């Protein structure tokens, strides 16, 4: 039986407890919180930078000559080694995030990424370049396990869906910096044409190295470690101007405690086996593994890492034109992904996933047809159409598979499984990327546009999967969303939170219009 064809019904949830006067733009502590969250969101920029960097380096004459024009398996290794490094860090990532906290894990990852970027900048041969990219991947796996969880767990509940969706969206901010920096440095007639972009890759990590300790720690992590007083103080400081008796703060706090207590008492969500121990958890893992794989195996890998080979296939060989199109595409992607991030609560996750999958299937099929026409007839119009359909394909991709894959994964996982389940998500992405980065160049070189037919069939399967499996999660707290998959747990959470806050309604009605609470 399909597990997601029917959407979940919306509940009153926490919305009646929200002070309508407390907005992201008029409350000092929300402004401060969002400033710190930006520091976490840019973790994704390092990944985005790398995705565009290798694409741009392959278009640079000095990089090609310095490393003796890598191709085939060597080129595949150069692209894949960063993800191999990520796989190396994955066994440690959840234990660091759950053990020492989200912030220290991000700091350790930042240190390793800075070291990798410096080594990549000063490397003397291809072996050092490969080693540097391995380090970057290793550090990235530690930081990217903890950062999005901290964004999700500390955000003001009204803005959590949008902020957590922006995390993966900012992949394109790094992508844009890399694309346009490379476009500019490509005109430098020396090896610094590729060394400067390599150095720029560590900018987000440098900010995190110095500032991460000012970011509030996750209240969920604090409760799990018995630090309930500190957790309540953190929630109250940023979500209610320091008022520990605020109804919304009490609602959040009691739900967090109840959810963690239920997991600890039943032992159903403890350890790696728990990921598949119950029907609800198995359903989560099927969805998480699927959307992680889809995010890298929808044809987008051909553009992200091998766009220059795609250009060659359709007759665009000028380096400046290749870099220019890459830079414009990055801006296009960012705009669409940011737009979709702010629609997640209005349109819902399910609608965005279905629209995205349908659009990708349509536009990638049309891209394949035009690629075939160019290969057969050398038609300039067909080549231009391929570029147009690449842009339209990415607009569809960015509606869901950029903003939602991280946020949806994190929100459907209960706290006790969040780090481990998210690690499975990252592992799946790394495996998909490594597969793509080894297979794509060989397949493109061997059969050209015909390789696109494989993705056309796969995209049709993705659309069917999203229709039957994606569950709607809008208008819920983090704990309520996770409990959707566990039936009776959702009712227990509602009861606990309701009992904790119902006596505060009259106080809230008085406070909500108090101008002294606002800035």
XYZ file of C-alpha atoms in Angstrom:
519
model
C 0.000 0.000 0.000
C 1.294 3.474 -0.812
C 2.628 5.281 2.190
C 2.342 8.868 1.028
C -0.355 9.299 -1.540
C -2.572 10.934 1.019
C -1.321 14.073 2.688
C -1.413 14.596 6.425
C -4.074 16.818 7.844
C -3.032 20.156 9.240
C -3.358 20.702 12.953
C -3.612 23.768 15.083
C -0.210 22.927 16.511
C 1.835 25.813 17.869
C 0.527 28.644 15.675
C -2.043 29.923 18.186
C 0.828 30.437 20.658
C 2.935 32.616 18.372
C 3.102 36.302 19.220
C 1.900 37.948 15.976
C 4.029 41.013 16.671
C 7.300 39.091 16.863
C 8.758 39.174 13.341
C 12.178 38.363 11.960
C 12.749 42.018 11.039
C 11.580 43.806 14.231
C 12.887 41.664 17.073
C 16.505 42.110 18.104
C 17.003 38.582 19.336
C 15.473 37.000 16.265
C 17.703 39.209 14.122
C 20.727 38.066 16.153
C 19.648 34.415 15.916
C 19.260 34.633 12.157
C 22.673 36.244 11.884
C 24.213 33.247 13.645
C 22.184 30.879 11.486
C 23.710 32.467 8.373
C 27.094 31.335 9.726
C 25.727 27.776 9.722
C 23.996 28.050 6.370
C 27.215 28.933 4.553
C 28.573 25.476 5.411
C 26.768 24.378 2.289
C 28.655 27.019 0.304
C 31.894 25.024 0.566
C 30.229 22.088 -1.152
C 28.799 24.346 -3.829
C 32.156 25.986 -4.376
C 33.731 22.598 -4.989
C 31.015 21.530 -7.402
C 31.653 24.522 -9.631
C 35.402 24.713 -8.998
C 36.223 21.392 -10.633
C 33.952 22.267 -13.538
C 35.752 25.592 -14.002
C 39.274 24.188 -13.545
C 38.690 21.734 -16.368
C 38.126 24.720 -18.664
C 41.435 26.382 -17.675
C 44.483 25.875 -19.889
C 47.007 26.363 -17.064
C 45.288 23.778 -14.838
C 45.085 21.302 -17.725
C 48.759 21.764 -18.571
C 49.961 21.673 -14.953
C 48.378 18.269 -14.401
C 49.051 16.927 -17.910
C 45.474 17.125 -19.191
C 43.792 14.549 -16.899
C 41.083 12.479 -18.565
C 39.114 9.263 -18.192
C 39.763 7.484 -14.900
C 42.186 10.148 -13.640
C 39.651 12.906 -14.221
C 37.009 10.766 -12.537
C 39.268 10.334 -9.486
C 39.986 14.084 -9.286
C 36.257 14.766 -9.154
C 35.385 11.807 -6.928
C 38.141 12.105 -4.305
C 36.349 14.869 -2.410
C 33.386 12.544 -1.954
C 35.672 9.659 -1.067
C 37.009 11.943 1.673
C 33.440 12.587 2.774
C 32.883 8.850 3.079
C 35.998 8.666 5.255
C 34.534 11.207 7.663
C 31.020 9.753 7.823
C 31.744 7.071 10.473
C 32.851 9.804 12.890
C 30.297 12.507 12.085
C 27.191 11.346 14.025
C 29.184 10.417 17.109
C 30.810 13.838 17.192
C 27.490 15.645 16.620
C 25.654 13.664 19.304
C 28.627 13.302 21.629
C 30.412 16.647 21.911
C 27.691 18.814 20.376
C 26.821 20.469 17.092
C 29.120 23.501 17.468
C 32.405 21.656 18.230
C 31.761 19.293 15.312
C 31.385 22.236 12.928
C 34.593 23.822 14.266
C 36.614 20.615 13.769
C 35.267 20.273 10.238
C 36.182 23.898 9.496
C 39.779 23.372 10.648
C 40.206 20.368 8.353
C 38.634 22.178 5.383
C 40.942 25.177 5.855
C 43.953 22.852 5.841
C 42.708 21.119 2.689
C 42.100 24.389 0.846
C 45.578 25.686 1.675
C 47.197 22.438 0.517
C 45.188 22.530 -2.717
C 46.389 26.091 -3.327
C 50.108 25.349 -2.861
C 50.210 21.770 -4.190
C 53.160 20.798 -6.386
C 51.777 17.701 -8.120
C 48.581 15.796 -8.774
C 49.025 13.571 -5.706
C 49.024 16.586 -3.376
C 45.991 17.970 -5.215
C 44.161 14.681 -4.679
C 45.188 14.608 -1.006
C 43.968 18.172 -0.491
C 40.585 17.354 -1.969
C 40.351 14.296 0.279
C 40.903 16.531 3.327
C 38.259 18.979 2.136
C 35.811 16.106 1.772
C 36.638 14.694 5.205
C 36.130 18.030 6.934
C 32.990 18.714 4.953
C 31.372 15.486 6.170
C 31.854 16.529 9.816
C 30.567 20.070 9.346
C 27.677 19.200 7.050
C 26.384 16.583 9.476
C 26.147 19.060 12.350
C 25.377 22.430 10.717
C 21.967 21.715 9.150
C 20.837 19.903 12.302
C 21.732 22.935 14.389
C 19.842 25.206 11.972
C 16.779 22.972 12.238
C 16.945 22.557 16.006
C 17.541 26.155 17.089
C 15.362 28.059 14.582
C 12.255 29.974 15.617
C 9.475 27.508 14.692
C 7.639 29.964 12.434
C 10.723 30.325 10.222
C 12.253 26.845 10.617
C 10.981 25.410 7.294
C 12.301 28.340 5.277
C 15.656 28.511 7.067
C 16.318 24.786 6.922
C 15.395 24.842 3.215
C 17.838 27.691 2.635
C 20.677 25.501 3.942
C 21.063 23.372 0.846
C 19.976 26.290 -1.338
C 23.131 28.192 -0.365
C 25.105 25.470 -2.105
C 24.691 27.818 -5.059
C 26.251 30.765 -3.235
C 29.547 28.882 -3.223
C 28.843 27.769 -6.756
C 28.432 31.395 -7.875
C 31.618 32.585 -6.151
C 33.603 29.744 -7.714
C 32.106 30.259 -11.177
C 32.703 33.998 -11.370
C 36.034 33.933 -9.529
C 37.245 31.342 -12.029
C 35.825 33.383 -14.895
C 37.934 36.321 -13.707
C 41.140 34.473 -12.809
C 41.103 32.501 -16.070
C 42.580 35.640 -17.645
C 45.678 35.423 -15.407
C 48.533 34.015 -17.481
C 50.033 31.825 -14.781
C 49.173 28.948 -12.423
C 47.520 31.469 -10.111
C 44.580 31.332 -12.498
C 43.544 28.116 -10.693
C 45.353 28.548 -7.366
C 43.369 31.684 -6.370
C 39.965 29.967 -6.693
C 41.356 27.036 -4.702
C 42.272 29.390 -1.852
C 38.882 31.124 -1.897
C 37.245 27.793 -1.091
C 38.145 28.121 2.595
C 36.383 31.482 3.171
C 33.221 30.024 4.819
C 35.353 27.796 7.042
C 37.500 30.741 8.191
C 34.373 32.585 9.373
C 33.205 29.479 11.230
C 36.611 28.932 12.812
C 36.414 32.292 14.582
C 32.664 32.760 15.174
C 31.043 29.349 15.739
C 31.276 29.603 19.538
C 28.894 32.564 19.522
C 26.133 30.424 17.972
C 23.624 28.939 20.484
C 23.881 25.194 21.006
C 20.927 22.985 20.082
C 18.248 22.901 22.831
C 17.514 19.301 21.747
C 21.126 18.308 22.317
C 21.172 20.102 25.680
C 18.019 18.272 26.856
C 19.469 14.946 25.729
C 22.511 15.619 27.928
C 20.396 16.552 30.974
C 21.031 20.291 30.604
C 17.353 21.241 30.651
C 17.837 24.582 32.390
C 20.288 25.721 29.719
C 17.982 24.447 26.973
C 14.999 26.378 28.358
C 17.133 29.483 28.731
C 18.295 29.220 25.095
C 14.744 28.791 23.787
C 13.458 31.664 25.888
C 16.309 34.039 25.017
C 15.914 33.737 21.253
C 12.236 32.799 20.875
C 10.588 34.946 23.579
C 12.930 37.777 24.589
C 14.069 35.816 27.654
C 10.590 34.981 29.022
C 10.817 31.390 30.256
C 7.079 31.277 30.928
C 6.099 32.215 27.376
C 3.477 29.709 26.036
C 5.368 29.031 22.805
C 8.620 28.395 24.666
C 6.858 26.034 27.094
C 5.184 24.241 24.189
C 8.534 23.706 22.452
C 10.341 22.770 25.646
C 7.774 20.209 26.782
C 7.559 18.633 23.323
C 11.339 18.328 23.147
C 11.501 16.707 26.586
C 8.583 14.380 25.844
C 9.967 13.266 22.472
C 13.438 12.531 23.854
C 11.978 10.795 26.921
C 9.757 8.540 24.769
C 12.751 7.499 22.691
C 14.858 6.777 25.763
C 12.119 4.807 27.526
C 11.089 2.588 24.628
C 14.606 2.111 23.209
C 12.993 1.947 19.767
C 15.114 4.845 18.486
C 18.519 3.998 19.953
C 21.465 2.742 17.883
C 21.930 1.989 14.213
C 19.525 -0.956 14.195
C 16.753 1.401 15.227
C 16.866 2.946 11.748
C 14.997 -0.116 10.473
C 13.510 -1.501 13.708
C 9.976 -0.152 13.296
C 7.579 0.381 10.410
C 7.797 4.152 10.862
C 11.591 4.144 10.786
C 11.737 1.870 7.746
C 9.395 4.243 5.951
C 11.682 7.150 6.863
C 14.784 5.397 5.575
C 13.193 4.426 2.246
C 12.263 8.062 1.643
C 15.597 9.466 2.848
C 17.759 7.105 0.779
C 15.582 7.656 -2.264
C 15.612 11.465 -2.250
C 19.346 11.489 -1.496
C 20.021 9.301 -4.528
C 17.559 11.238 -6.697
C 19.273 14.515 -5.810
C 22.464 13.340 -7.562
C 21.095 10.919 -10.133
C 18.580 13.053 -12.003
C 20.880 14.125 -14.816
C 22.119 17.087 -12.821
C 25.470 15.360 -12.262
C 26.216 15.734 -15.958
C 25.949 19.508 -15.630
C 27.456 19.952 -12.146
C 30.791 18.249 -12.846
C 31.036 17.692 -16.606
C 29.347 20.714 -18.160
C 32.390 21.389 -20.331
C 32.046 17.921 -21.878
C 28.344 18.569 -22.448
C 29.313 21.821 -24.198
C 31.800 19.952 -26.367
C 29.076 17.475 -27.300
C 26.972 20.325 -28.701
C 29.872 22.246 -30.298
C 30.555 24.993 -27.687
C 34.325 24.829 -27.167
C 35.356 28.429 -26.361
C 36.616 28.587 -22.751
C 35.198 32.041 -22.043
C 31.742 31.055 -23.313
C 31.796 27.869 -21.222
C 32.738 29.765 -18.043
C 30.196 32.515 -18.745
C 27.328 30.051 -19.134
C 28.436 28.224 -15.971
C 28.369 31.483 -13.991
C 24.953 32.539 -15.290
C 23.543 29.077 -14.579
C 24.678 29.317 -10.951
C 22.809 32.607 -10.439
C 19.723 31.167 -12.158
C 19.812 28.163 -9.821
C 20.172 30.277 -6.694
C 17.193 32.444 -7.617
C 14.883 29.488 -8.210
C 16.039 27.621 -5.095
C 15.594 30.674 -2.835
C 12.137 31.244 -4.323
C 11.139 27.638 -3.582
C 12.579 27.831 -0.039
C 10.078 30.536 0.856
C 7.136 28.555 -0.550
C 7.554 25.370 1.498
C 4.857 26.252 4.031
C 2.550 27.842 1.460
C 2.640 25.136 -1.223
C 3.771 22.176 0.857
C 6.607 19.701 0.422
C 4.594 17.129 -1.529
C 3.440 19.613 -4.196
C 6.992 20.895 -4.681
C 8.473 17.389 -5.005
C 5.857 16.326 -7.562
C 6.156 19.524 -9.605
C 9.945 19.274 -9.553
C 10.045 15.631 -10.677
C 7.497 16.217 -13.459
C 9.375 19.275 -14.749
C 12.738 17.494 -14.718
C 11.333 14.556 -16.658
C 9.876 16.839 -19.318
C 12.844 19.155 -19.801
C 15.547 16.476 -19.651
C 13.685 14.506 -22.306
C 13.559 17.587 -24.521
C 17.263 18.227 -23.838
C 18.021 14.679 -24.954
C 16.038 15.113 -28.175
C 17.876 18.345 -29.029
C 21.269 16.774 -28.226
C 20.439 13.944 -30.588
C 19.417 16.383 -33.330
C 22.714 18.261 -32.976
C 24.726 15.025 -33.063
C 22.949 13.952 -36.260
C 22.573 17.257 -38.121
C 25.076 19.643 -36.452
C 22.193 22.125 -36.196
C 23.145 25.344 -34.400
C 19.501 25.834 -33.367
C 19.513 22.415 -31.682
C 22.679 23.340 -29.741
C 21.074 26.546 -28.493
C 17.948 24.608 -27.516
C 20.064 22.241 -25.400
C 21.342 25.217 -23.381
C 17.787 26.508 -22.930
C 16.530 23.143 -21.713
C 19.459 22.829 -19.292
C 18.285 26.079 -17.682
C 14.637 24.947 -17.614
C 15.643 21.549 -16.217
C 17.476 23.238 -13.353
C 14.535 25.528 -12.620
C 12.434 22.390 -12.098
C 15.201 20.668 -10.104
C 15.545 23.677 -7.809
C 11.885 23.625 -6.779
C 12.462 20.626 -4.513
C 15.737 18.782 -4.933
C 17.831 21.757 -3.887
C 15.877 23.261 -0.947
C 14.000 20.251 0.430
C 16.272 17.233 0.476
C 18.142 18.297 3.641
C 15.259 20.001 5.452
C 12.783 17.191 4.710
C 15.267 14.541 5.845
C 15.966 16.293 9.133
C 12.356 17.092 9.981
C 11.038 13.538 9.523
C 13.738 12.055 11.785
C 13.248 11.999 15.590
C 16.038 13.593 17.622
C 17.663 10.322 18.721
C 18.011 9.171 15.098
C 18.620 12.535 13.464
C 22.433 12.424 13.338
C 22.582 8.762 12.276
C 19.744 9.053 9.760
C 21.275 12.189 8.292
C 24.577 10.343 8.063
C 22.854 7.685 5.939
C 21.542 10.523 3.757
C 25.049 11.950 3.307
C 26.503 8.472 2.697
C 23.950 7.851 -0.054
C 24.790 11.182 -1.704
C 28.525 10.429 -1.571
C 28.040 6.998 -3.149
C 25.830 8.482 -5.871
C 28.385 11.231 -6.563
C 31.310 8.819 -6.717
C 29.370 6.589 -9.106
C 28.467 9.568 -11.264
C 31.958 11.002 -11.304
C 33.533 7.757 -12.449
C 30.804 6.621 -14.856
C 29.628 9.895 -16.422
C 32.875 10.882 -18.206
C 33.391 7.361 -19.524
C 29.783 7.055 -20.718
C 29.778 10.502 -22.348
C 33.037 9.722 -24.099
C 31.748 6.334 -25.300
C 28.142 6.971 -26.380
C 27.618 10.749 -26.153
C 24.001 11.953 -26.080
C 22.609 8.387 -25.952
C 23.686 8.241 -22.306
C 20.937 10.785 -21.564
C 18.290 8.139 -22.336
C 19.177 6.326 -19.102
C 18.306 9.415 -17.101
C 15.046 9.962 -18.993
C 13.791 6.564 -17.818
C 15.084 7.101 -14.288
C 13.361 10.492 -13.963
C 10.010 8.878 -14.814
C 10.598 6.437 -11.955
C 11.417 9.339 -9.601
C 8.095 10.984 -10.390
C 6.197 7.792 -9.572
C 8.113 7.364 -6.300
C 7.383 10.910 -5.150
C 3.671 10.439 -5.876
C 3.374 7.305 -3.762
C 5.828 7.963 -0.934
C 6.258 11.677 -0.111
C 4.221 12.667 2.981
C 3.103 16.264 3.567
C 4.646 17.822 6.698
C 3.766 21.512 6.641
C 2.455 23.501 9.649
C 4.034 21.319 12.333
C 6.788 21.645 14.919
C 9.945 19.588 14.490
C 8.796 17.006 17.037
C 5.293 16.768 15.549
C 6.684 16.282 12.035
C 8.965 13.468 13.165
C 6.095 11.807 15.044
C 3.935 11.687 11.881
C 5.570 8.371 11.070
C 4.955 6.862 14.508
C 1.184 7.151 14.912
C 0.359 7.313 18.600
C 3.493 9.289 19.487
C 2.007 12.342 17.743
C -1.042 12.279 20.018
C 1.168 11.951 23.101
C 3.224 14.979 22.081
C 0.107 17.060 21.488
C -1.241 16.101 24.909
C 1.987 16.930 26.748
C 2.473 20.280 25.018
C -1.198 21.250 25.376
C -1.227 20.520 29.109
C 1.901 22.610 29.581
C 0.537 25.689 27.858
C -3.224 25.818 28.226
C -3.050 27.667 31.547
C -0.966 30.408 29.886
C -3.448 31.478 27.204
C -4.807 34.419 29.179
C -1.304 35.648 30.000
C -0.365 35.352 26.332
C -3.385 37.372 25.201
C -2.253 40.193 27.453
C 1.394 40.029 26.441
C 0.843 39.797 22.707
C -0.079 43.452 22.491
C 2.576 44.709 24.880
C 4.833 47.020 22.859
C 7.522 46.845 25.541
C 8.383 43.325 24.413
C 9.420 44.530 20.967
C 12.167 46.702 19.563
